[in-house]
mmCIF file of C-alpha atoms in Angstrom:
data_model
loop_
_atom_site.group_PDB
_atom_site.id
_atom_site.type_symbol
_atom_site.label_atom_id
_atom_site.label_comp_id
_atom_site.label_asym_id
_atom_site.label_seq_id
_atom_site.Cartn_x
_atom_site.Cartn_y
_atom_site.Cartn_z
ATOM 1 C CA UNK A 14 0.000 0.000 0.000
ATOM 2 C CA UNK A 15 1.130 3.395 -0.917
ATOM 3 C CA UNK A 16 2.810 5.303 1.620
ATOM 4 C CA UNK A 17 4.201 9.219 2.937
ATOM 5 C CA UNK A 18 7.578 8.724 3.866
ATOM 6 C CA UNK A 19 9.391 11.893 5.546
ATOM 7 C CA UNK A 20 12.907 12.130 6.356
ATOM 8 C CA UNK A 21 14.746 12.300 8.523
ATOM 9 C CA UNK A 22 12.892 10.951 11.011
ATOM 10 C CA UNK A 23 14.812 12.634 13.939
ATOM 11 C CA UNK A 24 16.701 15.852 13.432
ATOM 12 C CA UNK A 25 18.560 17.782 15.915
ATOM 13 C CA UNK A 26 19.917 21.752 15.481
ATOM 14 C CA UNK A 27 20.768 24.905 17.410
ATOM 15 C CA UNK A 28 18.880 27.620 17.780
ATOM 16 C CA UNK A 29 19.196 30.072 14.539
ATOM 17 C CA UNK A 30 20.237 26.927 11.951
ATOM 18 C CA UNK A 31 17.674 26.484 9.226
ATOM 19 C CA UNK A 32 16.408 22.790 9.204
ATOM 20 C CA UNK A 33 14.525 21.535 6.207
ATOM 21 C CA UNK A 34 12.052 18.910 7.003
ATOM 22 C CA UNK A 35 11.341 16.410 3.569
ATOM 23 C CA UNK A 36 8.364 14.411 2.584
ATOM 24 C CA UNK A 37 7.472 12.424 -0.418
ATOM 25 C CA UNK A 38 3.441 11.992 -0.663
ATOM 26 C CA UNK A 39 1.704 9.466 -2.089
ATOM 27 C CA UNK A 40 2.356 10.049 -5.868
ATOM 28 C CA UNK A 41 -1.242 10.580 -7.211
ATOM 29 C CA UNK A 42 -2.129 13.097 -4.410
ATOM 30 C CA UNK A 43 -2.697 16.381 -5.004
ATOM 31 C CA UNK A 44 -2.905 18.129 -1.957
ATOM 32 C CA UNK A 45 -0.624 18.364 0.776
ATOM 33 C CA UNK A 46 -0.045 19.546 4.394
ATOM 34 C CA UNK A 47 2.160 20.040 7.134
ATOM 35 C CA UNK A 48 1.107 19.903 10.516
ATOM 36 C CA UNK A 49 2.701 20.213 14.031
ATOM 37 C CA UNK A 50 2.409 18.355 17.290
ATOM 38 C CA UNK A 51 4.297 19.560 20.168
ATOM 39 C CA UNK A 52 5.258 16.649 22.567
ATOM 40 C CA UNK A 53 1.847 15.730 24.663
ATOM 41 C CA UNK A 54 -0.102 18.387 22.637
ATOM 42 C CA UNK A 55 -2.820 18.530 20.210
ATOM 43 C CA UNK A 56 -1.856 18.694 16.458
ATOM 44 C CA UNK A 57 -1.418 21.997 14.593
ATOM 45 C CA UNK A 58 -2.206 22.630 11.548
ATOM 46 C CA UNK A 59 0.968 24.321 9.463
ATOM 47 C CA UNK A 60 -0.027 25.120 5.693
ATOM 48 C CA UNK A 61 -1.890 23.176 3.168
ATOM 49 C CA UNK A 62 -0.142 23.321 -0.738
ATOM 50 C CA UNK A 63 -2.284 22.376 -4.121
ATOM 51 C CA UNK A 64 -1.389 23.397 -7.565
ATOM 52 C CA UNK A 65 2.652 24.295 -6.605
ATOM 53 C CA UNK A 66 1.193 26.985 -4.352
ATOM 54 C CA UNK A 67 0.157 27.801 -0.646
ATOM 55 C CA UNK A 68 -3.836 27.583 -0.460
ATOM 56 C CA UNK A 69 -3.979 28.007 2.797
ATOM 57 C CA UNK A 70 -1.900 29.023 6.318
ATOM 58 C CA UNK A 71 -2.526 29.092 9.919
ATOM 59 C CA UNK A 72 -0.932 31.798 11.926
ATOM 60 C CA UNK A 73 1.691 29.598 13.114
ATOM 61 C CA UNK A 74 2.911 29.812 9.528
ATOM 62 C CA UNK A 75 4.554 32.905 9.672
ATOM 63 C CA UNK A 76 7.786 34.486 7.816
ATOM 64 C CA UNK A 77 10.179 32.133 9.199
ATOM 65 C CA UNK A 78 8.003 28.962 7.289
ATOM 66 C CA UNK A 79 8.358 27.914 3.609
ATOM 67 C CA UNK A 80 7.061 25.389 1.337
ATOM 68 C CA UNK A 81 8.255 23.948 -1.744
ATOM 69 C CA UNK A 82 7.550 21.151 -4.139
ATOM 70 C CA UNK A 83 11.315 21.535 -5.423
ATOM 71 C CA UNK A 84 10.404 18.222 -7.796
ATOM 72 C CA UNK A 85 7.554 16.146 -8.837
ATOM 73 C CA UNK A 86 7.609 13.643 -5.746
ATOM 74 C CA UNK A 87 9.150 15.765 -2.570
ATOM 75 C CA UNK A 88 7.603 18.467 -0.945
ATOM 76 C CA UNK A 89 9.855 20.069 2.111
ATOM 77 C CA UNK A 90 9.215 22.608 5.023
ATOM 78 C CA UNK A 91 12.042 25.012 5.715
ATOM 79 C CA UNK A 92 12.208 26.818 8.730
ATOM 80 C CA UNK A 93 14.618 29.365 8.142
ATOM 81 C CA UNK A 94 15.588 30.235 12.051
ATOM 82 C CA UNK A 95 14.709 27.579 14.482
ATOM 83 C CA UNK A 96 13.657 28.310 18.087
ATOM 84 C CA UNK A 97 13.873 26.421 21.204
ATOM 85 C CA UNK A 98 9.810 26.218 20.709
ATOM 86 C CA UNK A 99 9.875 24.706 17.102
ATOM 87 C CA UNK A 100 10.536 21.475 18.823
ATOM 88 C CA UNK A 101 7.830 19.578 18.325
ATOM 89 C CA UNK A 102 6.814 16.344 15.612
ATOM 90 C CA UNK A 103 6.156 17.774 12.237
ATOM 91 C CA UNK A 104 3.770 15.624 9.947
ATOM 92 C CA UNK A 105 2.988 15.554 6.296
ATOM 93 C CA UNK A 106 0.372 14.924 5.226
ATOM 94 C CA UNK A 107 -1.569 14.066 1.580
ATOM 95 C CA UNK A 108 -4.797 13.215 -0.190
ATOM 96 C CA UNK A 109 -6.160 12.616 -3.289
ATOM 97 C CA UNK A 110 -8.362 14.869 -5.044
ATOM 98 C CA UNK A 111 -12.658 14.347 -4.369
ATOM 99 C CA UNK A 112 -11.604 12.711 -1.090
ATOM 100 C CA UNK A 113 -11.553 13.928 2.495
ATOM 101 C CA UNK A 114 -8.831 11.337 3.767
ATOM 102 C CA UNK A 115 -5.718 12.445 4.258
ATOM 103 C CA UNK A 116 -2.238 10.116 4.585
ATOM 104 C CA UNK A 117 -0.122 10.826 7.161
ATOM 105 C CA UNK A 118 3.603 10.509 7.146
ATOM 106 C CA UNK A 119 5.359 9.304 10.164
ATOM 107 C CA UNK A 120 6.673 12.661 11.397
ATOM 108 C CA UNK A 121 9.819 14.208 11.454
ATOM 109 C CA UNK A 122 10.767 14.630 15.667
ATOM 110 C CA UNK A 123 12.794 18.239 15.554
ATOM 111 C CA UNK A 124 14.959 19.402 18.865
ATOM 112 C CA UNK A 125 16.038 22.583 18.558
ATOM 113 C CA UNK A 126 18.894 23.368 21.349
ATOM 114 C CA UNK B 1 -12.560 30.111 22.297
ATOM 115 C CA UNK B 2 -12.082 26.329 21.390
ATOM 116 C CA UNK B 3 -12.933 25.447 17.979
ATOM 117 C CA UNK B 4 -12.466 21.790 19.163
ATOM 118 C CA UNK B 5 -13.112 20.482 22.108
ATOM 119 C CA UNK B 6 -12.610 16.933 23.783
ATOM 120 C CA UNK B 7 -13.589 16.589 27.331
ATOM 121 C CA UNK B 8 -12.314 13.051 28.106
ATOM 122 C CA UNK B 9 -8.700 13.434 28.780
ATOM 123 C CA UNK B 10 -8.758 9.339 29.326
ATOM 124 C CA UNK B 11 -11.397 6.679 28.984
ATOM 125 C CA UNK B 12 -11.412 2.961 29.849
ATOM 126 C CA UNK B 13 -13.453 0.300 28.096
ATOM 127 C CA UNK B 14 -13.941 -3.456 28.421
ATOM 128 C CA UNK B 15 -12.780 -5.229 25.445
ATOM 129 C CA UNK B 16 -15.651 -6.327 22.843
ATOM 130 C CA UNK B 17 -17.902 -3.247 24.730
ATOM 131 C CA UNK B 18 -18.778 0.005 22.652
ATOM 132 C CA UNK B 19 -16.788 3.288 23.238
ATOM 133 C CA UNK B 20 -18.335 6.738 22.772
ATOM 134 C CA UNK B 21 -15.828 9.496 22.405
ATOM 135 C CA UNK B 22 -16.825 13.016 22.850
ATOM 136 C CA UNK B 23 -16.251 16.094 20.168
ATOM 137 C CA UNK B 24 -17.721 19.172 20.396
ATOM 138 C CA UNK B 25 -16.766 22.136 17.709
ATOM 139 C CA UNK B 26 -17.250 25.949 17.554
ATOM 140 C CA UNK B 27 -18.023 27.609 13.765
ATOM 141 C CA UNK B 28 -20.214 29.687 12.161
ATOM 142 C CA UNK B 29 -19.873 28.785 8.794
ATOM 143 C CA UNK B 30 -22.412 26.394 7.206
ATOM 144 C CA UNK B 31 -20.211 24.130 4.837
ATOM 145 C CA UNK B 32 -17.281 22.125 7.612
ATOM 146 C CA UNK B 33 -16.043 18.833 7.618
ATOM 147 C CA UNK B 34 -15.521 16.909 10.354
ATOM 148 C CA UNK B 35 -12.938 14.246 11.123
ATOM 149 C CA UNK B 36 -11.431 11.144 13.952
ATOM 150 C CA UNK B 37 -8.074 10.629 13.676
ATOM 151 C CA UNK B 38 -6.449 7.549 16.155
ATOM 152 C CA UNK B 39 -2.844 7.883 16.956
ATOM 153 C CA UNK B 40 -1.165 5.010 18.288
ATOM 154 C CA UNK B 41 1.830 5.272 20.856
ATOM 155 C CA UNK B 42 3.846 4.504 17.631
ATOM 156 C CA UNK B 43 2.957 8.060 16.662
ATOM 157 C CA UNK B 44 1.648 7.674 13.211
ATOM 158 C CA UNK B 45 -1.974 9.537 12.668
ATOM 159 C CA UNK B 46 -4.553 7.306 11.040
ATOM 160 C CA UNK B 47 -7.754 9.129 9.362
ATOM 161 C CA UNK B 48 -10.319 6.923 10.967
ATOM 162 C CA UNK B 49 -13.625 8.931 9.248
ATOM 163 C CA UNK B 50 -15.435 11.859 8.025
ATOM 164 C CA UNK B 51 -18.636 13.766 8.198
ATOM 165 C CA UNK B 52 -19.471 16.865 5.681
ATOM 166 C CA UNK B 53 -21.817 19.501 7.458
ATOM 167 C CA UNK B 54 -24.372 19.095 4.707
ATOM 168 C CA UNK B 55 -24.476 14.817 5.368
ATOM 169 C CA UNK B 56 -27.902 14.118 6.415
ATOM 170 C CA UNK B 57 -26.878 10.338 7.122
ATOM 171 C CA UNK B 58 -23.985 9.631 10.322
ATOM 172 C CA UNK B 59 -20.688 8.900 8.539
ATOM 173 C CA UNK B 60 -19.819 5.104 9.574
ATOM 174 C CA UNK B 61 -16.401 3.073 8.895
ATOM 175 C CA UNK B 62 -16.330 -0.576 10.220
ATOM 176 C CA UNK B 63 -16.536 -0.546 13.693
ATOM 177 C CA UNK B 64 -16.360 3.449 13.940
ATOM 178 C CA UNK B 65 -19.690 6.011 13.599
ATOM 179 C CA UNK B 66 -19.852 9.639 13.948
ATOM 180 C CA UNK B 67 -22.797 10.883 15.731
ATOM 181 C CA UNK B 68 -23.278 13.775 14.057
ATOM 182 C CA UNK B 69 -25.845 16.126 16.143
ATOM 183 C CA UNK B 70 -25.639 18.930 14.193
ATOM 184 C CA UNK B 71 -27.674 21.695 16.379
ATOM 185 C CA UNK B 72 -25.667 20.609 19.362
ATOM 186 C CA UNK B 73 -22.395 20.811 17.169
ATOM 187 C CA UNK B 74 -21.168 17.803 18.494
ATOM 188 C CA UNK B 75 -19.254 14.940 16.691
ATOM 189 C CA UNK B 76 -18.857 11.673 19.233
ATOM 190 C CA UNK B 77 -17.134 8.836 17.970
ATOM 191 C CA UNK B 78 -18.406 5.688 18.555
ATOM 192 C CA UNK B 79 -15.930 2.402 18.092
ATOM 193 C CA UNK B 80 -18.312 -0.520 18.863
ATOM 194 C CA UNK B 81 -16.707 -4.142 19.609
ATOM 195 C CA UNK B 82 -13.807 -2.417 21.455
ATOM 196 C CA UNK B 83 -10.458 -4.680 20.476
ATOM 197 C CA UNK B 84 -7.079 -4.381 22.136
ATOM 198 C CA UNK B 85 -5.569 -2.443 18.993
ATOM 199 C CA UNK B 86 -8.083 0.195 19.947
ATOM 200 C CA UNK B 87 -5.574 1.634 22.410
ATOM 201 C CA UNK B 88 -5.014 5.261 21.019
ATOM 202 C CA UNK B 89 -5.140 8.710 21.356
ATOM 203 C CA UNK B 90 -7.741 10.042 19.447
ATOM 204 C CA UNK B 91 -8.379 13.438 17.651
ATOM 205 C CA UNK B 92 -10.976 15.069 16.989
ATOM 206 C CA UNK B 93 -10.818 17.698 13.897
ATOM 207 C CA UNK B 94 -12.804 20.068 11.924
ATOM 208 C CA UNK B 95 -11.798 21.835 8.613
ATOM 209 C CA UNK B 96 -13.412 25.338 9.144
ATOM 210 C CA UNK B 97 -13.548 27.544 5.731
ATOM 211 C CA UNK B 98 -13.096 30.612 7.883
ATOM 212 C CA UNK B 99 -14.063 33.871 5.563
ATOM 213 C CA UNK B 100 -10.816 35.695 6.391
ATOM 214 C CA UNK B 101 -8.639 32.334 6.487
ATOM 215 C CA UNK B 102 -10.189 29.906 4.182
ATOM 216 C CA UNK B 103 -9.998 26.288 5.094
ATOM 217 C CA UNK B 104 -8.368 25.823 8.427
ATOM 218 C CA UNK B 105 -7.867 22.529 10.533
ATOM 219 C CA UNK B 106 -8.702 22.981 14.036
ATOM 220 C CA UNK B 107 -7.680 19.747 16.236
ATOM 221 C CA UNK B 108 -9.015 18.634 19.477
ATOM 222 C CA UNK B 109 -6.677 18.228 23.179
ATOM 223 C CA UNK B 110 -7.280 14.208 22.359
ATOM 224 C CA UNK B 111 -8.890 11.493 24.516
ATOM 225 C CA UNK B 112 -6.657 8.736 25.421
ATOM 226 C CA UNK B 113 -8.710 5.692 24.723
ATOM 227 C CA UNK B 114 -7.563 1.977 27.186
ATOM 228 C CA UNK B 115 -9.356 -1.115 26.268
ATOM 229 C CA UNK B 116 -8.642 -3.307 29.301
ATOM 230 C CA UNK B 117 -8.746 -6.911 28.369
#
């Protein structure tokens, strides 16, 4: 069965690096997300991305957030200056067009220190 | 205020026994979506099923319903026949086509589900 795959699956950086956080969707989706989940906490939602472009962004997703579907299979989230609170579990996410089900990768755990 | 809100922080159920999960949710727009995610202590999040605000019927999957009561805006889960596997955390959501922030997902605090054997 198809799958989202996400690498790496553990990253750790200082405060101020940029980290860029990669997922490859399931290949016939169209829409994609990225979420957050800080440890114990409910899930955030980051951005959702159709059509090589942002359709939507929660406030969360501010100036220090990109997206980018660099290629025709990965889609990455940069964040350009980490802080201590961007550590959290970062999840992509993707579904297919006409359907309300969305795959979830197996997150991406992200300690900034 | 909340847009989602689960009041069961925990619940316990008796294997093979039904499970209702409470969801309540906070919009004013007409058109939402509603959706049960299960996480596992492996951390992956499985979709488990969906409601549309305009579905007249309750969305079912399997062993899971939605009981959708639509002038109470509430969304419980039900998981009948309660297995072991049914150990989770489970999340409620709602997609919420805000006017000034289109589609938005909201999710719930979670309600860690036991099934004691």
């Amino acid at each position: 069965e198809p799958e989202v795959t996400q690498t790496p699956s553990h990253q750790v950086t200082q405060m101020g690096q940029e980290v860029i956080l990669r997922c490859v969707p399931i290949s016939n989706h169209l829409y994609f997300y990225w979420y957050r989940q800080i440890l114990g906490q409910k899930v955030e939602f980051l951005v959702s991305f159709y059509n090589n472009e942002i359709s939507e962004k929660s406030e969360i997703f501010d100036d220090q957030f990109s997206v980018e579907r660099p290629d025709g299979s990965n889609f990455t989230l940069k964040i350009r200056s980490t802080k201590l609170e961007d550590s959290a579990m970062y999840f992509c996410a993707s579904m297919r067009v006409r359907s309300h089900e969305q795959y979830f990768g197996p997150g991406t755990r992200l300690t900034v220190t | 205020a909340q847009k989602i809100t689960q009041t069961q922080p925990g619940m316990f159920v008796q294997e093979k026994e039904a499970v209702t999960l409470d969801c309540t949710y906070d919009t004013s727009d007409q058109s939402y979506g509603l959706f049960w995610y299960k996480q596992p202590s492996s951390g992956e999040m499985i979709f488990l099923i969906y409601q549309g605000s305009y579905d007249e019927q309750n969305a079912t999957e399997g062993r899971y319903s939605l009981n959708f009561q639509k002038a109470r805006k509430s969304a419980n889960l039900v998981i009948s026949a309660s297995q072991l596997g049914d150990s989770a955390m489970y999340f409620c959501a709602m997609r919420d086509p805000g006017a000034d922030t289109g589609n938005q997902f909201y999710f719930g605090t979670g309600t860690s589900l036991t099934v004691i054997p």
